[in-house]
PDB file of C-alpha atoms in Angstrom:
ATOM      1  CA  MET F  15     -14.994 165.660 -11.135  1.00  0.00           C
ATOM      2  CA  MET F  16     -13.849 163.330  -8.762  1.00  0.00           C
ATOM      3  CA  GLN F  17     -15.853 162.959  -5.741  1.00  0.00           C
ATOM      4  CA  PRO F  18     -14.016 162.618  -2.691  1.00  0.00           C
ATOM      5  CA  ALA F  19     -12.866 159.731  -0.296  1.00  0.00           C
ATOM      6  CA  PRO F  20     -15.385 158.494   2.264  1.00  0.00           C
ATOM      7  CA  LEU F  21     -15.160 160.812   5.124  1.00  0.00           C
ATOM      8  CA  GLY F  22     -14.200 158.026   7.667  1.00  0.00           C
ATOM      9  CA  THR F  23     -11.360 157.736   5.697  1.00  0.00           C
ATOM     10  CA  GLN F  24      -9.731 160.809   5.426  1.00  0.00           C
ATOM     11  CA  LEU F  25     -10.124 161.740   9.067  1.00  0.00           C
ATOM     12  CA  ARG F  26      -8.017 158.436   9.700  1.00  0.00           C
ATOM     13  CA  GLU F  27      -5.582 159.872   7.022  1.00  0.00           C
ATOM     14  CA  TRP F  28      -5.515 162.989   9.108  1.00  0.00           C
ATOM     15  CA  ARG F  29      -4.744 161.187  12.010  1.00  0.00           C
ATOM     16  CA  SER F  30      -2.187 159.178  10.717  1.00  0.00           C
ATOM     17  CA  ARG F  31      -0.358 162.039   9.428  1.00  0.00           C
ATOM     18  CA  ARG F  32      -0.309 163.807  12.270  1.00  0.00           C
ATOM     19  CA  ARG F  33       0.441 160.840  14.582  1.00  0.00           C
ATOM     20  CA  MET F  34      -3.342 161.244  16.743  1.00  0.00           C
ATOM     21  CA  SER F  35      -4.923 158.096  18.499  1.00  0.00           C
ATOM     22  CA  GLN F  36      -8.229 158.607  18.695  1.00  0.00           C
ATOM     23  CA  MET F  37      -7.829 158.863  22.125  1.00  0.00           C
ATOM     24  CA  ASP F  38      -5.400 162.209  22.104  1.00  0.00           C
ATOM     25  CA  LEU F  39      -7.957 163.868  18.699  1.00  0.00           C
ATOM     26  CA  ALA F  40     -11.136 162.382  20.607  1.00  0.00           C
ATOM     27  CA  LEU F  41      -9.854 164.610  24.015  1.00  0.00           C
ATOM     28  CA  ASP F  42      -7.710 167.496  22.257  1.00  0.00           C
ATOM     29  CA  THR F  43     -11.727 167.909  20.852  1.00  0.00           C
ATOM     30  CA  GLU F  44     -14.091 167.301  23.735  1.00  0.00           C
ATOM     31  CA  MET F  45     -16.103 163.599  22.095  1.00  0.00           C
ATOM     32  CA  SER F  46     -15.704 160.857  23.124  1.00  0.00           C
ATOM     33  CA  THR F  47     -13.419 158.064  21.502  1.00  0.00           C
ATOM     34  CA  ARG F  48     -16.583 156.109  20.672  1.00  0.00           C
ATOM     35  CA  HIS F  49     -18.503 159.144  19.580  1.00  0.00           C
ATOM     36  CA  LEU F  50     -14.703 159.655  16.694  1.00  0.00           C
ATOM     37  CA  SER F  51     -14.921 156.232  16.101  1.00  0.00           C
ATOM     38  CA  PHE F  52     -18.623 155.986  15.040  1.00  0.00           C
ATOM     39  CA  ILE F  53     -17.449 158.872  13.203  1.00  0.00           C
ATOM     40  CA  GLU F  54     -14.770 157.157  11.855  1.00  0.00           C
ATOM     41  CA  THR F  55     -16.994 154.296  10.117  1.00  0.00           C
ATOM     42  CA  GLY F  56     -19.659 156.282   8.836  1.00  0.00           C
ATOM     43  CA  ARG F  57     -22.152 155.704  11.660  1.00  0.00           C
ATOM     44  CA  SER F  58     -22.887 159.042  13.037  1.00  0.00           C
ATOM     45  CA  LYS F  59     -22.353 161.949  11.208  1.00  0.00           C
ATOM     46  CA  PRO F  60     -20.583 165.230  12.796  1.00  0.00           C
ATOM     47  CA  SER F  61     -22.463 168.570  12.268  1.00  0.00           C
ATOM     48  CA  ALA F  62     -20.459 170.951  10.603  1.00  0.00           C
ATOM     49  CA  GLN F  63     -19.502 172.404  13.679  1.00  0.00           C
ATOM     50  CA  MET F  64     -17.270 169.319  15.017  1.00  0.00           C
ATOM     51  CA  LEU F  65     -15.944 168.206  12.109  1.00  0.00           C
ATOM     52  CA  GLN F  66     -14.184 172.101  11.329  1.00  0.00           C
ATOM     53  CA  ARG F  67     -13.608 172.040  15.143  1.00  0.00           C
ATOM     54  CA  ILE F  68     -11.718 168.379  14.120  1.00  0.00           C
ATOM     55  CA  ALA F  69     -10.212 169.862  11.024  1.00  0.00           C
ATOM     56  CA  ASP F  70      -8.688 172.584  13.667  1.00  0.00           C
ATOM     57  CA  ARG F  71      -7.018 170.851  15.191  1.00  0.00           C
ATOM     58  CA  LEU F  72      -5.748 168.257  12.658  1.00  0.00           C
ATOM     59  CA  GLU F  73      -3.921 171.823  11.112  1.00  0.00           C
ATOM     60  CA  VAL F  74      -5.559 171.015   7.847  1.00  0.00           C
ATOM     61  CA  PRO F  75      -5.570 173.405   5.173  1.00  0.00           C
ATOM     62  CA  HIS F  76      -8.651 174.946   3.691  1.00  0.00           C
ATOM     63  CA  ARG F  77      -8.173 173.125   0.671  1.00  0.00           C
ATOM     64  CA  ALA F  78      -8.982 169.752   2.294  1.00  0.00           C
ATOM     65  CA  ARG F  79     -11.317 170.980   4.772  1.00  0.00           C
ATOM     66  CA  ASN F  80     -13.595 171.856   1.834  1.00  0.00           C
ATOM     67  CA  ALA F  81     -13.358 167.735   0.665  1.00  0.00           C
ATOM     68  CA  LEU F  82     -13.637 166.901   4.394  1.00  0.00           C
ATOM     69  CA  LEU F  83     -17.470 168.825   4.315  1.00  0.00           C
ATOM     70  CA  LEU F  84     -18.533 167.997   0.805  1.00  0.00           C
ATOM     71  CA  ALA F  85     -17.975 163.935   2.320  1.00  0.00           C
ATOM     72  CA  ALA F  86     -20.551 164.683   4.793  1.00  0.00           C
ATOM     73  CA  GLY F  87     -22.502 166.549   3.030  1.00  0.00           C
ATOM     74  CA  TYR F  88     -22.678 169.826   3.891  1.00  0.00           C
ATOM     75  CA  ALA F  89     -21.290 172.952   1.581  1.00  0.00           C
ATOM     76  CA  PRO F  90     -17.464 173.750   1.032  1.00  0.00           C
ATOM     77  CA  ASP F  91     -16.748 176.788   3.431  1.00  0.00           C
ATOM     78  CA  TYR F  92     -13.761 178.617   1.496  1.00  0.00           C
ATOM     79  CA  GLN F  93     -14.109 179.571  -1.914  1.00  0.00           C
ATOM     80  CA  GLU F  94     -11.748 179.729  -4.099  1.00  0.00           C
ATOM     81  CA  ARG F  95     -10.730 182.971  -6.771  1.00  0.00           C
ATOM     82  CA  PRO F  96      -8.534 183.211  -9.230  1.00  0.00           C
ATOM     83  CA  LEU F  97      -6.145 185.919  -8.239  1.00  0.00           C
ATOM     84  CA  ASP F  98      -7.097 188.234 -12.073  1.00  0.00           C
ATOM     85  CA  SER F  99     -11.273 188.023 -10.299  1.00  0.00           C
ATOM     86  CA  PRO F 100     -12.456 191.807  -8.913  1.00  0.00           C
ATOM     87  CA  GLU F 101     -12.467 190.136  -5.865  1.00  0.00           C
ATOM     88  CA  MET F 102      -9.020 189.990  -5.822  1.00  0.00           C
ATOM     89  CA  ALA F 103      -7.861 193.213  -6.769  1.00  0.00           C
ATOM     90  CA  GLY F 104      -6.691 194.405  -3.406  1.00  0.00           C
ATOM     91  CA  VAL F 105      -4.416 191.464  -2.797  1.00  0.00           C
ATOM     92  CA  ARG F 106      -3.319 192.129  -6.649  1.00  0.00           C
ATOM     93  CA  ALA F 107      -2.108 194.782  -5.379  1.00  0.00           C
ATOM     94  CA  ILE F 108       0.023 194.070  -2.568  1.00  0.00           C
ATOM     95  CA  VAL F 109       1.484 191.447  -3.972  1.00  0.00           C
ATOM     96  CA  GLU F 110       2.875 193.796  -6.307  1.00  0.00           C
ATOM     97  CA  HIS F 111       3.942 196.069  -3.731  1.00  0.00           C
ATOM     98  CA  VAL F 112       5.878 194.038  -1.855  1.00  0.00           C
ATOM     99  CA  LEU F 113       7.336 193.103  -4.872  1.00  0.00           C
ATOM    100  CA  LYS F 114       8.166 195.951  -5.868  1.00  0.00           C
ATOM    101  CA  GLY F 115       9.103 197.525  -2.960  1.00  0.00           C
ATOM    102  CA  HIS F 116      12.491 194.763  -2.564  1.00  0.00           C
ATOM    103  CA  GLU F 117      14.386 196.257  -5.526  1.00  0.00           C
ATOM    104  CA  PRO F 118      16.635 196.346  -6.438  1.00  0.00           C
ATOM    105  CA  TYR F 119      16.487 192.331  -5.067  1.00  0.00           C
ATOM    106  CA  PRO F 120      14.674 189.315  -6.358  1.00  0.00           C
ATOM    107  CA  ALA F 121      11.555 188.341  -5.204  1.00  0.00           C
ATOM    108  CA  LEU F 122       8.337 185.671  -6.675  1.00  0.00           C
ATOM    109  CA  ALA F 123       5.194 185.184  -5.121  1.00  0.00           C
ATOM    110  CA  VAL F 124       4.323 181.382  -5.834  1.00  0.00           C
ATOM    111  CA  ASP F 125       0.955 179.147  -5.672  1.00  0.00           C
ATOM    112  CA  ARG F 126       0.322 175.997  -3.944  1.00  0.00           C
ATOM    113  CA  HIS F 127       2.780 173.894  -6.741  1.00  0.00           C
ATOM    114  CA  TRP F 128       5.425 176.300  -6.399  1.00  0.00           C
ATOM    115  CA  ASN F 129       4.402 177.879  -9.842  1.00  0.00           C
ATOM    116  CA  LEU F 130       5.272 181.108 -10.841  1.00  0.00           C
ATOM    117  CA  VAL F 131       2.283 184.168 -10.198  1.00  0.00           C
ATOM    118  CA  ALA F 132       4.709 186.987  -9.963  1.00  0.00           C
ATOM    119  CA  ALA F 133       7.920 187.968  -9.582  1.00  0.00           C
ATOM    120  CA  ASN F 134       9.781 191.989 -10.139  1.00  0.00           C
ATOM    121  CA  GLY F 135      12.196 193.073 -12.064  1.00  0.00           C
ATOM    122  CA  ALA F 136      15.045 191.989 -11.099  1.00  0.00           C
ATOM    123  CA  ILE F 137      14.162 188.264 -10.927  1.00  0.00           C
ATOM    124  CA  ALA F 138      16.498 188.050 -14.500  1.00  0.00           C
ATOM    125  CA  ILE F 139      19.430 188.691 -12.409  1.00  0.00           C
ATOM    126  CA  LEU F 140      18.139 184.975 -11.558  1.00  0.00           C
ATOM    127  CA  THR F 141      16.749 183.846 -14.635  1.00  0.00           C
ATOM    128  CA  ALA F 142      19.828 185.316 -17.607  1.00  0.00           C
ATOM    129  CA  GLN F 143      20.886 181.840 -18.644  1.00  0.00           C
ATOM    130  CA  VAL F 144      17.929 179.731 -17.451  1.00  0.00           C
ATOM    131  CA  ALA F 145      16.848 177.933 -20.323  1.00  0.00           C
ATOM    132  CA  PRO F 146      13.756 179.014 -22.675  1.00  0.00           C
ATOM    133  CA  ALA F 147      11.803 175.959 -22.306  1.00  0.00           C
ATOM    134  CA  LEU F 148      11.700 176.203 -19.474  1.00  0.00           C
ATOM    135  CA  LEU F 149      10.567 179.816 -18.586  1.00  0.00           C
ATOM    136  CA  ALA F 150       7.634 179.468 -20.731  1.00  0.00           C
ATOM    137  CA  PRO F 151       4.665 179.630 -18.786  1.00  0.00           C
ATOM    138  CA  PRO F 152       3.672 177.307 -16.271  1.00  0.00           C
ATOM    139  CA  VAL F 153       7.335 178.855 -15.308  1.00  0.00           C
ATOM    140  CA  ASN F 154       8.162 175.944 -12.067  1.00  0.00           C
ATOM    141  CA  VAL F 155      10.882 178.218  -9.785  1.00  0.00           C
ATOM    142  CA  LEU F 156      11.701 174.441  -8.570  1.00  0.00           C
ATOM    143  CA  ARG F 157      12.161 173.376 -11.648  1.00  0.00           C
ATOM    144  CA  ILE F 158      14.178 176.378 -12.639  1.00  0.00           C
ATOM    145  CA  ALA F 159      16.687 175.916  -9.731  1.00  0.00           C
ATOM    146  CA  LEU F 160      17.080 172.612  -9.361  1.00  0.00           C
ATOM    147  CA  HIS F 161      16.944 171.215 -13.338  1.00  0.00           C
ATOM    148  CA  PRO F 162      20.641 170.625 -15.954  1.00  0.00           C
ATOM    149  CA  GLU F 163      19.223 173.382 -18.013  1.00  0.00           C
ATOM    150  CA  GLY F 164      18.145 175.906 -15.519  1.00  0.00           C
ATOM    151  CA  LEU F 165      19.814 177.435 -12.624  1.00  0.00           C
ATOM    152  CA  ALA F 166      21.988 174.838 -11.857  1.00  0.00           C
ATOM    153  CA  PRO F 167      25.769 175.349 -13.744  1.00  0.00           C
ATOM    154  CA  GLN F 168      25.633 178.636 -11.352  1.00  0.00           C
ATOM    155  CA  ILE F 169      25.299 177.141  -7.909  1.00  0.00           C
ATOM    156  CA  VAL F 170      27.865 176.569  -6.422  1.00  0.00           C
ATOM    157  CA  ASN F 171      26.285 174.785  -3.341  1.00  0.00           C
ATOM    158  CA  TYR F 172      24.310 172.572  -5.776  1.00  0.00           C
ATOM    159  CA  GLY F 173      23.722 169.538  -3.135  1.00  0.00           C
ATOM    160  CA  GLU F 174      23.749 172.398  -0.241  1.00  0.00           C
ATOM    161  CA  TRP F 175      21.183 173.719  -1.725  1.00  0.00           C
ATOM    162  CA  ARG F 176      19.227 170.556  -3.788  1.00  0.00           C
ATOM    163  CA  ALA F 177      18.863 168.690  -0.153  1.00  0.00           C
ATOM    164  CA  HIS F 178      17.317 172.098   1.207  1.00  0.00           C
ATOM    165  CA  ILE F 179      14.617 171.947  -1.333  1.00  0.00           C
ATOM    166  CA  LEU F 180      13.707 168.993  -1.346  1.00  0.00           C
ATOM    167  CA  GLU F 181      13.489 168.944   2.531  1.00  0.00           C
ATOM    168  CA  ARG F 182      10.773 172.170   1.803  1.00  0.00           C
ATOM    169  CA  ILE F 183       8.941 170.634   0.476  1.00  0.00           C
ATOM    170  CA  ASP F 184       8.896 167.356   1.585  1.00  0.00           C
ATOM    171  CA  VAL F 185       7.502 169.306   5.127  1.00  0.00           C
ATOM    172  CA  GLN F 186       4.559 170.294   2.077  1.00  0.00           C
ATOM    173  CA  ILE F 187       3.850 167.496   1.543  1.00  0.00           C
ATOM    174  CA  ALA F 188       3.090 165.942   5.453  1.00  0.00           C
ATOM    175  CA  THR F 189       1.199 169.347   6.165  1.00  0.00           C
ATOM    176  CA  SER F 190      -1.113 169.386   2.605  1.00  0.00           C
ATOM    177  CA  ALA F 191      -0.646 166.022   1.385  1.00  0.00           C
ATOM    178  CA  ASP F 192      -0.903 167.015  -1.667  1.00  0.00           C
ATOM    179  CA  THR F 193      -0.772 164.586  -4.800  1.00  0.00           C
ATOM    180  CA  GLY F 194       0.615 167.608  -7.699  1.00  0.00           C
ATOM    181  CA  LEU F 195       3.765 168.108  -4.515  1.00  0.00           C
ATOM    182  CA  ILE F 196       3.917 164.791  -4.989  1.00  0.00           C
ATOM    183  CA  ALA F 197       4.981 164.623  -7.714  1.00  0.00           C
ATOM    184  CA  LEU F 198       6.416 167.591  -8.535  1.00  0.00           C
ATOM    185  CA  ARG F 199       8.721 166.188  -5.657  1.00  0.00           C
ATOM    186  CA  ASP F 200       9.871 162.533  -7.168  1.00  0.00           C
ATOM    187  CA  GLU F 201      10.333 164.666 -10.806  1.00  0.00           C
ATOM    188  CA  LEU F 202      13.601 166.985  -8.260  1.00  0.00           C
ATOM    189  CA  ALA F 203      14.594 164.201  -7.143  1.00  0.00           C
ATOM    190  CA  GLY F 204      15.376 162.461 -10.385  1.00  0.00           C
ATOM    191  CA  TYR F 205      17.616 165.038 -12.203  1.00  0.00           C
ATOM    192  CA  ALA F 206      20.645 164.997 -12.084  1.00  0.00           C
ATOM    193  CA  VAL F 207      23.556 166.061  -9.421  1.00  0.00           C
ATOM    194  CA  GLN F 208      26.388 167.157 -11.050  1.00  0.00           C
ATOM    195  CA  SER F 209      29.879 165.398 -10.209  1.00  0.00           C
ATOM    196  CA  ASP F 210      31.723 169.336  -9.209  1.00  0.00           C
ATOM    197  CA  ASP F 211      29.517 169.591  -6.546  1.00  0.00           C
ATOM    198  CA  HIS F 212      30.766 172.037  -3.963  1.00  0.00           C
ATOM    199  CA  SER F 213      28.862 171.854  -1.626  1.00  0.00           C
ATOM    200  CA  ALA F 214      29.792 170.046   1.558  1.00  0.00           C
ATOM    201  CA  GLU F 215      32.447 172.514   1.795  1.00  0.00           C
ATOM    202  CA  HIS F 216      30.147 175.314   1.881  1.00  0.00           C
ATOM    203  CA  ARG F 217      28.315 173.056   3.934  1.00  0.00           C
ATOM    204  CA  ASP F 218      31.058 173.232   6.660  1.00  0.00           C
ATOM    205  CA  SER F 219      31.920 177.467   5.592  1.00  0.00           C
ATOM    206  CA  HIS F 220      28.036 178.012   6.610  1.00  0.00           C
ATOM    207  CA  ALA F 221      27.697 175.556   9.810  1.00  0.00           C
ATOM    208  CA  SER F 222      26.976 178.350  12.238  1.00  0.00           C
ATOM    209  CA  SER F 223      24.247 179.751  10.055  1.00  0.00           C
ATOM    210  CA  ILE F 224      21.085 180.719   9.827  1.00  0.00           C
ATOM    211  CA  ALA F 225      20.069 180.390   7.181  1.00  0.00           C
ATOM    212  CA  VAL F 226      21.481 178.023   4.331  1.00  0.00           C
ATOM    213  CA  PRO F 227      22.457 180.347   1.589  1.00  0.00           C
ATOM    214  CA  LEU F 228      21.889 180.445  -2.573  1.00  0.00           C
ATOM    215  CA  ILE F 229      25.495 180.903  -4.284  1.00  0.00           C
ATOM    216  CA  LEU F 230      24.777 181.860  -7.974  1.00  0.00           C
ATOM    217  CA  ASP F 231      28.110 181.956 -10.667  1.00  0.00           C
ATOM    218  CA  THR F 232      26.924 184.778 -12.417  1.00  0.00           C
ATOM    219  CA  ASP F 233      27.947 187.034 -15.478  1.00  0.00           C
ATOM    220  CA  ALA F 234      28.523 189.386 -13.389  1.00  0.00           C
ATOM    221  CA  GLY F 235      30.457 188.171 -10.581  1.00  0.00           C
ATOM    222  CA  ARG F 236      29.682 185.275  -7.930  1.00  0.00           C
ATOM    223  CA  ILE F 237      26.292 186.372  -5.808  1.00  0.00           C
ATOM    224  CA  SER F 238      25.374 185.042  -2.404  1.00  0.00           C
ATOM    225  CA  PHE F 239      21.595 184.578  -1.522  1.00  0.00           C
ATOM    226  CA  VAL F 240      19.212 184.078   1.758  1.00  0.00           C
ATOM    227  CA  SER F 241      15.745 184.287   0.981  1.00  0.00           C
ATOM    228  CA  THR F 242      12.915 185.236   3.473  1.00  0.00           C
ATOM    229  CA  VAL F 243       9.124 183.479   2.872  1.00  0.00           C
ATOM    230  CA  THR F 244       6.293 185.399   3.420  1.00  0.00           C
ATOM    231  CA  ILE F 245       2.149 183.979   3.499  1.00  0.00           C
ATOM    232  CA  PHE F 246      -1.230 185.947   3.888  1.00  0.00           C
ATOM    233  CA  GLY F 247      -2.362 185.643   7.952  1.00  0.00           C
ATOM    234  CA  THR F 248      -5.847 184.137   8.432  1.00  0.00           C
ATOM    235  CA  PRO F 249      -6.799 183.915   4.669  1.00  0.00           C
ATOM    236  CA  VAL F 250     -10.474 182.435   4.395  1.00  0.00           C
ATOM    237  CA  ASP F 251      -9.548 182.045   0.917  1.00  0.00           C
ATOM    238  CA  ILE F 252      -7.452 179.336  -1.216  1.00  0.00           C
ATOM    239  CA  THR F 253      -5.908 180.886  -3.274  1.00  0.00           C
ATOM    240  CA  LEU F 254      -4.940 183.426  -0.807  1.00  0.00           C
ATOM    241  CA  SER F 255      -4.354 180.728   1.684  1.00  0.00           C
ATOM    242  CA  GLU F 256      -1.780 178.831  -0.073  1.00  0.00           C
ATOM    243  CA  LEU F 257      -0.178 182.062  -1.796  1.00  0.00           C
ATOM    244  CA  ALA F 258       3.507 183.220  -0.655  1.00  0.00           C
ATOM    245  CA  ILE F 259       6.526 185.248  -1.078  1.00  0.00           C
ATOM    246  CA  GLU F 260       9.554 184.177  -1.371  1.00  0.00           C
ATOM    247  CA  ALA F 261      12.154 187.455  -1.049  1.00  0.00           C
ATOM    248  CA  PHE F 262      15.899 187.472  -1.790  1.00  0.00           C
ATOM    249  CA  PHE F 263      18.583 189.488   0.049  1.00  0.00           C
ATOM    250  CA  PRO F 264      22.078 189.740  -0.353  1.00  0.00           C
ATOM    251  CA  ALA F 265      24.323 186.702   1.774  1.00  0.00           C
ATOM    252  CA  ASP F 266      27.215 189.082   2.345  1.00  0.00           C
ATOM    253  CA  ALA F 267      28.307 192.543   1.732  1.00  0.00           C
ATOM    254  CA  GLU F 268      30.210 191.997  -1.767  1.00  0.00           C
ATOM    255  CA  SER F 269      26.930 190.507  -2.908  1.00  0.00           C
ATOM    256  CA  ALA F 270      25.112 193.838  -1.529  1.00  0.00           C
ATOM    257  CA  ALA F 271      27.276 195.744  -3.352  1.00  0.00           C
ATOM    258  CA  LEU F 272      27.426 193.457  -6.853  1.00  0.00           C
ATOM    259  CA  LEU F 273      23.470 194.179  -6.544  1.00  0.00           C
ATOM    260  CA  ALA F 274      23.273 197.501  -6.584  1.00  0.00           C
ATOM    261  CA  ARG F 275      26.071 198.033  -9.278  1.00  0.00           C
ATOM    262  CA  LEU F 276      23.267 195.771 -11.242  1.00  0.00           C
ATOM    263  CA  ALA F 277      20.607 197.677 -10.970  1.00  0.00           C
ATOM    264  CA  ASN F 278      21.554 200.593 -11.522  1.00  0.00           C
ATOM    265  CA  ARG F 279      22.819 200.110 -15.048  1.00  0.00           C
ATOM    266  CA  THR F 280      20.406 197.835 -15.926  1.00  0.00           C
ATOM    267  CA  PRO F 281      17.646 200.562 -16.842  1.00  0.00           C
ATOM    268  CA  SER F 282      13.862 199.041 -17.928  1.00  0.00           C
ATOM    269  CA  PRO F 283      12.340 199.680 -20.896  1.00  0.00           C
ATOM    270  CA  SER F 284      10.540 202.906 -19.009  1.00  0.00           C
ATOM    271  CA  GLY F 285      13.488 204.454 -17.941  1.00  0.00           C
ATOM    272  CA  GLU F 286      12.431 204.210 -14.015  1.00  0.00           C
ATOM    273  CA  GLY F 287      13.604 201.049 -12.418  1.00  0.00           C
ATOM    274  CA  SER F 288      12.395 197.871 -13.264  1.00  0.00           C
ATOM    275  CA  GLU F 289       9.007 196.733 -13.521  1.00  0.00           C
ATOM    276  CA  THR F 290       6.249 194.729 -12.036  1.00  0.00           C
ATOM    277  CA  TYR F 291       5.570 190.994 -13.674  1.00  0.00           C
ATOM    278  CA  GLU F 292       2.037 190.466 -14.407  1.00  0.00           C
ATOM    279  CA  LEU F 293       0.551 188.396 -11.454  1.00  0.00           C
ATOM    280  CA  VAL F 294      -0.350 185.245 -13.709  1.00  0.00           C
ATOM    281  CA  ARG F 295      -3.264 182.065 -13.181  1.00  0.00           C
TER     282      ARG F 295
END
């Protein structure tokens, strides 16, 4: 296992990311600037409680907080339990209930790197024309969204959607400093942009919208989606803190009618409606 960077180095990096001076952080955490300076240079060791106070002010994610605690010589505060563990049975039930309840519209759950954890049966609308290789585990939903063999050829406003996705991942990187997200962002940005993209005209028509739509040309017709992202409130487990559910809604009446027709004519193997994909890890 790689040793965490020294505590002072980590604190300076997080302070820099949050654009805070030593004085600002010291005042907000009710300590002297001298004491904070000593902590950052390794001349003083903070208590675990003080370290948590600093992490709170810097909005350090749970995974990174454990690295701070380990670097200071303390045990990590946050556990990381796999979703298929018995302790997470209640969480799995909640996620499956939310995904199933969103049908006939697509919904999926992802981890911190946007790898698919679970999805409802309606997700087939989005994956019907995706290359099988992109659907082999681990399935990355952002890779599917922008890859030339994924959804990209179907996305009418590809440039607009691409910019939206890259902006979302940039925000996550700024918040978490996650190296896996940085590598994923570099990969996504390297995909060729379609020459027949019509994003500019769609961007003009969406200028007053409250969300960036995903406009797809499917075998059944054109469908416009908007999406929402749900996270768990006040989680104390790393896995749970990094779990997100993205739910897609029809952006207009025509899309809603088409999705309803597709749901009515597409029975599941059980004949009782769409199935929820099993939670994976």
